[in-house]
Structures are given as structure tokens and as C-alpha cells.
Tab-separated table of C-alpha atoms in Angstrom:
chain	number	residue	atom	x	y	z
A	1	UNK	CA	2.403	-31.773	-74.726
A	2	UNK	CA	5.768	-32.217	-76.164
A	3	UNK	CA	6.981	-31.327	-72.823
A	4	UNK	CA	6.749	-32.200	-69.070
A	5	UNK	CA	3.819	-29.365	-67.609
A	6	UNK	CA	3.657	-28.370	-64.027
A	7	UNK	CA	0.282	-26.362	-63.160
A	8	UNK	CA	-0.087	-24.615	-61.331
A	9	UNK	CA	3.327	-22.166	-62.560
A	10	UNK	CA	2.685	-19.920	-59.448
A	11	UNK	CA	0.944	-20.659	-55.622
A	12	UNK	CA	0.902	-18.135	-52.817
A	13	UNK	CA	-0.778	-19.839	-49.855
A	14	UNK	CA	-1.385	-18.958	-46.479
A	15	UNK	CA	0.816	-21.318	-44.116
A	16	UNK	CA	-1.260	-24.280	-42.703
A	17	UNK	CA	-2.730	-25.121	-45.665
A	18	UNK	CA	-2.602	-27.608	-48.188
A	19	UNK	CA	-1.791	-27.600	-51.924
A	20	UNK	CA	-1.045	-30.114	-54.744
A	21	UNK	CA	1.486	-29.799	-57.344
A	22	UNK	CA	0.936	-31.584	-60.664
A	23	UNK	CA	3.203	-32.735	-62.604
A	24	UNK	CA	2.396	-33.919	-66.246
A	25	UNK	CA	5.267	-35.538	-67.785
A	26	UNK	CA	6.408	-36.238	-71.948
A	27	UNK	CA	4.364	-38.791	-73.222
A	28	UNK	CA	5.176	-42.439	-72.550
A	29	UNK	CA	7.758	-41.478	-70.369
A	30	UNK	CA	7.521	-44.307	-67.384
A	31	UNK	CA	10.510	-42.770	-65.048
A	32	UNK	CA	9.183	-39.724	-63.093
A	33	UNK	CA	11.089	-37.813	-60.497
A	34	UNK	CA	10.630	-34.090	-57.939
A	35	UNK	CA	12.642	-31.794	-56.466
A	36	UNK	CA	12.657	-29.522	-55.081
A	37	UNK	CA	15.046	-25.718	-55.018
A	38	UNK	CA	15.197	-23.185	-52.516
A	39	UNK	CA	16.128	-19.515	-52.612
A	40	UNK	CA	19.377	-20.010	-52.624
A	41	UNK	CA	19.836	-23.272	-52.065
A	42	UNK	CA	21.107	-26.310	-54.840
A	43	UNK	CA	18.617	-29.130	-56.259
A	44	UNK	CA	17.097	-30.881	-53.604
A	45	UNK	CA	16.216	-34.924	-54.713
A	46	UNK	CA	12.493	-35.382	-52.764
A	47	UNK	CA	11.523	-38.807	-54.477
A	48	UNK	CA	10.957	-40.630	-58.058
A	49	UNK	CA	8.440	-42.705	-59.873
A	50	UNK	CA	9.544	-45.995	-62.249
A	51	UNK	CA	5.523	-46.396	-63.213
A	52	UNK	CA	3.197	-45.385	-60.115
A	53	UNK	CA	5.881	-47.337	-57.789
A	54	UNK	CA	8.018	-44.740	-55.452
A	55	UNK	CA	10.840	-47.002	-54.116
A	56	UNK	CA	12.830	-44.688	-52.168
A	57	UNK	CA	10.562	-42.302	-50.266
A	58	UNK	CA	13.627	-41.311	-47.722
A	59	UNK	CA	13.462	-37.507	-49.926
A	60	UNK	CA	11.003	-35.763	-48.362
A	61	UNK	CA	11.785	-33.303	-46.519
A	62	UNK	CA	8.585	-34.651	-43.792
A	63	UNK	CA	5.468	-36.324	-43.399
A	64	UNK	CA	3.516	-33.530	-44.221
A	65	UNK	CA	4.696	-33.956	-47.608
A	66	UNK	CA	3.385	-36.878	-49.812
A	67	UNK	CA	3.123	-37.586	-53.636
A	68	UNK	CA	1.428	-40.047	-55.520
A	69	UNK	CA	1.872	-41.554	-59.726
A	70	UNK	CA	-1.699	-42.254	-61.292
A	71	UNK	CA	-1.973	-44.689	-64.337
A	72	UNK	CA	1.851	-44.120	-64.858
A	73	UNK	CA	1.198	-40.775	-66.237
A	74	UNK	CA	0.700	-37.808	-63.489
A	75	UNK	CA	2.048	-36.979	-60.915
A	76	UNK	CA	0.677	-34.656	-57.951
A	77	UNK	CA	3.095	-33.379	-55.088
A	78	UNK	CA	0.633	-32.693	-52.116
A	79	UNK	CA	2.636	-30.817	-48.919
A	80	UNK	CA	-0.304	-30.473	-46.160
A	81	UNK	CA	-0.118	-27.647	-43.469
A	82	UNK	CA	2.090	-25.461	-45.149
A	83	UNK	CA	5.354	-23.890	-43.991
A	84	UNK	CA	6.700	-21.281	-45.105
A	85	UNK	CA	10.092	-23.174	-45.221
A	86	UNK	CA	7.779	-24.610	-47.447
A	87	UNK	CA	8.382	-22.015	-49.364
A	88	UNK	CA	10.842	-23.245	-53.079
A	89	UNK	CA	10.256	-23.678	-56.660
A	90	UNK	CA	9.154	-27.236	-56.961
A	91	UNK	CA	10.475	-29.056	-60.215
A	92	UNK	CA	9.587	-32.216	-62.336
A	93	UNK	CA	11.155	-34.024	-63.983
A	94	UNK	CA	10.798	-37.345	-65.855
A	95	UNK	CA	12.529	-39.789	-68.078
A	96	UNK	CA	11.782	-42.981	-71.519
A	97	UNK	CA	12.901	-44.888	-68.682
A	98	UNK	CA	15.159	-46.204	-65.320
A	99	UNK	CA	18.798	-45.289	-64.254
A	100	UNK	CA	20.506	-44.392	-67.975
A	101	UNK	CA	18.164	-42.059	-69.681
A	102	UNK	CA	18.093	-38.131	-70.027
A	103	UNK	CA	16.158	-36.467	-67.496
A	104	UNK	CA	13.881	-33.324	-68.924
A	105	UNK	CA	12.422	-30.919	-67.328
A	106	UNK	CA	9.348	-28.615	-66.767
A	107	UNK	CA	8.796	-25.113	-65.728
A	108	UNK	CA	8.199	-25.297	-61.886
A	109	UNK	CA	6.033	-24.424	-59.963
A	110	UNK	CA	6.413	-20.996	-57.223
A	111	UNK	CA	5.219	-21.761	-53.622
A	112	UNK	CA	5.154	-19.152	-51.637
A	113	UNK	CA	4.114	-19.533	-48.207
A	114	UNK	CA	2.877	-16.276	-46.330
B	1	UNK	CA	25.548	-39.649	-48.558
B	2	UNK	CA	26.561	-38.732	-51.948
B	3	UNK	CA	28.323	-35.022	-52.225
B	4	UNK	CA	28.339	-32.588	-55.642
B	5	UNK	CA	31.224	-29.438	-55.318
B	6	UNK	CA	31.075	-27.536	-58.457
B	7	UNK	CA	33.907	-24.809	-58.968
B	8	UNK	CA	33.860	-22.054	-59.030
B	9	UNK	CA	30.583	-20.327	-57.720
B	10	UNK	CA	30.989	-17.991	-60.370
B	11	UNK	CA	32.811	-17.612	-63.763
B	12	UNK	CA	32.557	-14.277	-65.710
B	13	UNK	CA	34.649	-14.156	-69.343
B	14	UNK	CA	34.964	-12.087	-72.601
B	15	UNK	CA	33.124	-13.655	-75.969
B	16	UNK	CA	35.625	-16.660	-77.857
B	17	UNK	CA	37.128	-17.076	-74.527
B	18	UNK	CA	37.035	-21.256	-74.095
B	19	UNK	CA	36.759	-22.486	-70.331
B	20	UNK	CA	36.062	-25.174	-67.935
B	21	UNK	CA	33.249	-25.736	-65.832
B	22	UNK	CA	34.395	-28.174	-62.747
B	23	UNK	CA	32.121	-30.975	-60.615
B	24	UNK	CA	33.490	-33.441	-58.124
B	25	UNK	CA	31.648	-36.030	-56.356
B	26	UNK	CA	32.351	-38.292	-53.168
B	27	UNK	CA	30.817	-41.425	-53.784
B	28	UNK	CA	31.727	-43.543	-57.495
B	29	UNK	CA	29.209	-45.274	-57.254
B	30	UNK	CA	27.356	-43.353	-59.648
B	31	UNK	CA	25.326	-44.851	-62.982
B	32	UNK	CA	25.563	-41.677	-64.293
B	33	UNK	CA	26.054	-37.983	-64.472
B	34	UNK	CA	24.437	-35.028	-66.950
B	35	UNK	CA	25.114	-31.285	-67.089
B	36	UNK	CA	22.252	-28.668	-66.652
B	37	UNK	CA	21.655	-25.580	-67.979
B	38	UNK	CA	19.451	-22.981	-65.393
B	39	UNK	CA	17.803	-19.789	-67.439
B	40	UNK	CA	17.203	-17.140	-64.721
B	41	UNK	CA	13.574	-18.253	-63.746
B	42	UNK	CA	13.447	-21.068	-65.944
B	43	UNK	CA	13.394	-24.347	-65.439
B	44	UNK	CA	16.044	-27.169	-66.415
B	45	UNK	CA	17.861	-27.776	-69.566
B	46	UNK	CA	19.482	-31.005	-70.164
B	47	UNK	CA	23.254	-30.223	-72.091
B	48	UNK	CA	25.195	-33.610	-71.904
B	49	UNK	CA	23.989	-37.195	-70.215
B	50	UNK	CA	27.602	-38.463	-69.011
B	51	UNK	CA	26.683	-42.855	-68.315
B	52	UNK	CA	29.118	-44.420	-65.872
B	53	UNK	CA	31.056	-46.506	-68.592
B	54	UNK	CA	31.805	-43.255	-71.191
B	55	UNK	CA	34.507	-41.228	-70.679
B	56	UNK	CA	32.901	-38.443	-73.031
B	57	UNK	CA	30.544	-36.926	-74.936
B	58	UNK	CA	30.331	-34.004	-77.158
B	59	UNK	CA	27.531	-31.486	-78.470
B	60	UNK	CA	27.828	-28.659	-80.421
B	61	UNK	CA	30.902	-26.254	-78.606
B	62	UNK	CA	30.118	-28.327	-75.474
B	63	UNK	CA	32.573	-31.775	-74.037
B	64	UNK	CA	31.493	-33.710	-71.158
B	65	UNK	CA	34.224	-36.130	-69.371
B	66	UNK	CA	33.744	-37.859	-66.590
B	67	UNK	CA	36.386	-39.911	-63.988
B	68	UNK	CA	34.702	-41.742	-62.272
B	69	UNK	CA	36.997	-43.512	-59.989
B	70	UNK	CA	38.549	-40.190	-59.321
B	71	UNK	CA	34.803	-37.744	-59.274
B	72	UNK	CA	35.140	-36.148	-61.494
B	73	UNK	CA	33.712	-34.347	-64.747
B	74	UNK	CA	34.525	-31.746	-66.638
B	75	UNK	CA	32.195	-28.868	-68.805
B	76	UNK	CA	34.210	-27.310	-71.639
B	77	UNK	CA	33.215	-25.072	-73.875
B	78	UNK	CA	34.553	-23.508	-76.704
B	79	UNK	CA	34.517	-20.322	-78.184
B	80	UNK	CA	31.449	-18.568	-75.247
B	81	UNK	CA	29.031	-16.440	-76.800
B	82	UNK	CA	26.688	-13.783	-74.638
B	83	UNK	CA	24.173	-16.906	-74.866
B	84	UNK	CA	25.407	-19.023	-72.818
B	85	UNK	CA	25.269	-17.439	-69.988
B	86	UNK	CA	23.560	-19.354	-67.041
B	87	UNK	CA	24.044	-21.265	-64.059
B	88	UNK	CA	25.629	-24.669	-65.220
B	89	UNK	CA	24.415	-27.439	-63.133
B	90	UNK	CA	26.221	-30.927	-62.373
B	91	UNK	CA	23.473	-34.019	-61.734
B	92	UNK	CA	24.744	-37.445	-60.283
B	93	UNK	CA	23.113	-40.553	-60.124
B	94	UNK	CA	23.464	-43.205	-57.408
B	95	UNK	CA	21.302	-46.027	-55.765
B	96	UNK	CA	17.805	-45.723	-55.619
B	97	UNK	CA	17.888	-43.654	-58.652
B	98	UNK	CA	18.748	-40.737	-56.272
B	99	UNK	CA	20.097	-37.557	-57.919
B	100	UNK	CA	21.735	-34.972	-56.413
B	101	UNK	CA	22.943	-31.891	-57.870
B	102	UNK	CA	25.481	-29.792	-57.371
B	103	UNK	CA	24.900	-25.755	-55.801
B	104	UNK	CA	26.368	-24.443	-59.517
B	105	UNK	CA	27.915	-22.381	-61.434
B	106	UNK	CA	26.523	-18.483	-62.455
B	107	UNK	CA	28.702	-18.168	-65.944
B	108	UNK	CA	28.003	-14.628	-67.812
B	109	UNK	CA	29.879	-14.183	-71.578
B	110	UNK	CA	30.463	-10.579	-71.505
B	111	UNK	CA	30.390	-9.389	-75.481
């Protein structure tokens, strides 16, 4: 597709369940970013990939969060044992290269943990 | 730790007015600064990207400036239109490609 796509668009889950969020970046974009936007809060940087590697994982909120990227394309953000405070919109962005390029955002995944 | 502040938090102006949105950041060691708009329930749309070596960027009615040494950026919107109503976010990119967003300015342009 022409833009960044994310799936699912909405996810409702029960506390304690695991969820997996998917991001398909723009074709050819080597850099990929995950953010979280909680209700009434600003955007929080989670993790950045250059190719398949993530040089800095310190933005992940807890060890229940993990992310991977395979083939330099699709990325998945996994949240284990979800908590109610994990409820947020999870946004993915990609850019052509690291550092200097414009980021293009996907529509986000709205996660609600009951 | 980088902190990004946007003032005002909300702004309401009549159609046709020129306006300025402000973004300030605490750590001047940045690679670039990007301005976005976010419409309710939607993702972010990139408006302008300013590299650390640049002073300003222009796109149509939008002009963004960057003063890295003082930790400030402004987004100037000329001849505002109701379609400009949205939340405007600035984001700075620092070390390890970490991006820090401001809390945004919610703009309402009244017809």
C-alpha cells in the first residue's frame, strides 16, 4: 500500500491476556518507530528499528513489552499480561532512512484492556 | 532527559487570522524537529521537517522556524482556515533516534 498500515485498528482484551499489534511500513522504509498515546497524554516514544535491529529499547514501559521486526519490513509489538494502564492508541511510523527523514504515521491501533 | 513544551495548549482564532504556535525543548542536541497535525481519531500527518542545520522550512501557508541554540521552534500559519482546525504537535529527534513529542496545541479556526 501507499502508506503505513496497522492492524488491528481496534483491540479489546481482558486484563492478563497477551496482545500482538502489527505494523506494515511503507515499502523501502528502513526505519520504523513505535509510539503510544494514552488518553489525555502526549505521544510516548517506545522503540525504534533500523532494519531488523533496535539499538535502544529503554523506551519500552516494562518487560511485558517487546517488539521485533523481520525481513526489514513488518514489525510486531507484543504486550504480555496486559494491564488496564496499557490502554492507549499505539502508533507506528516509518521513514526512508535513519535520522534525517520525515516520519510517516499509520492510523494506529486502539487498545482497550478491560 | 529531553522535554518538549508547546504553548498555548489551546487556541481559538477567527478565520483569516495569521497565527503562531510555539514549541520549546530543553536539550539543544537534536538532529531535527518535525511538525505534525493530528485530527480527532486519526493518525499524524507530517507538515514540515527542519534539520538541525536549517533555520526554517516553508510549505504553502505554513512556515516553521528553528533556533536550536535557544531551544525553540515556531509554526506560522498564514490566513487560517476552518480546515486547519486540529491538534498540532512538534517532535524533536535526539540521540539513538529517540523522538520526543510535545503535548500539542489544539487549534480551532472559527468560520
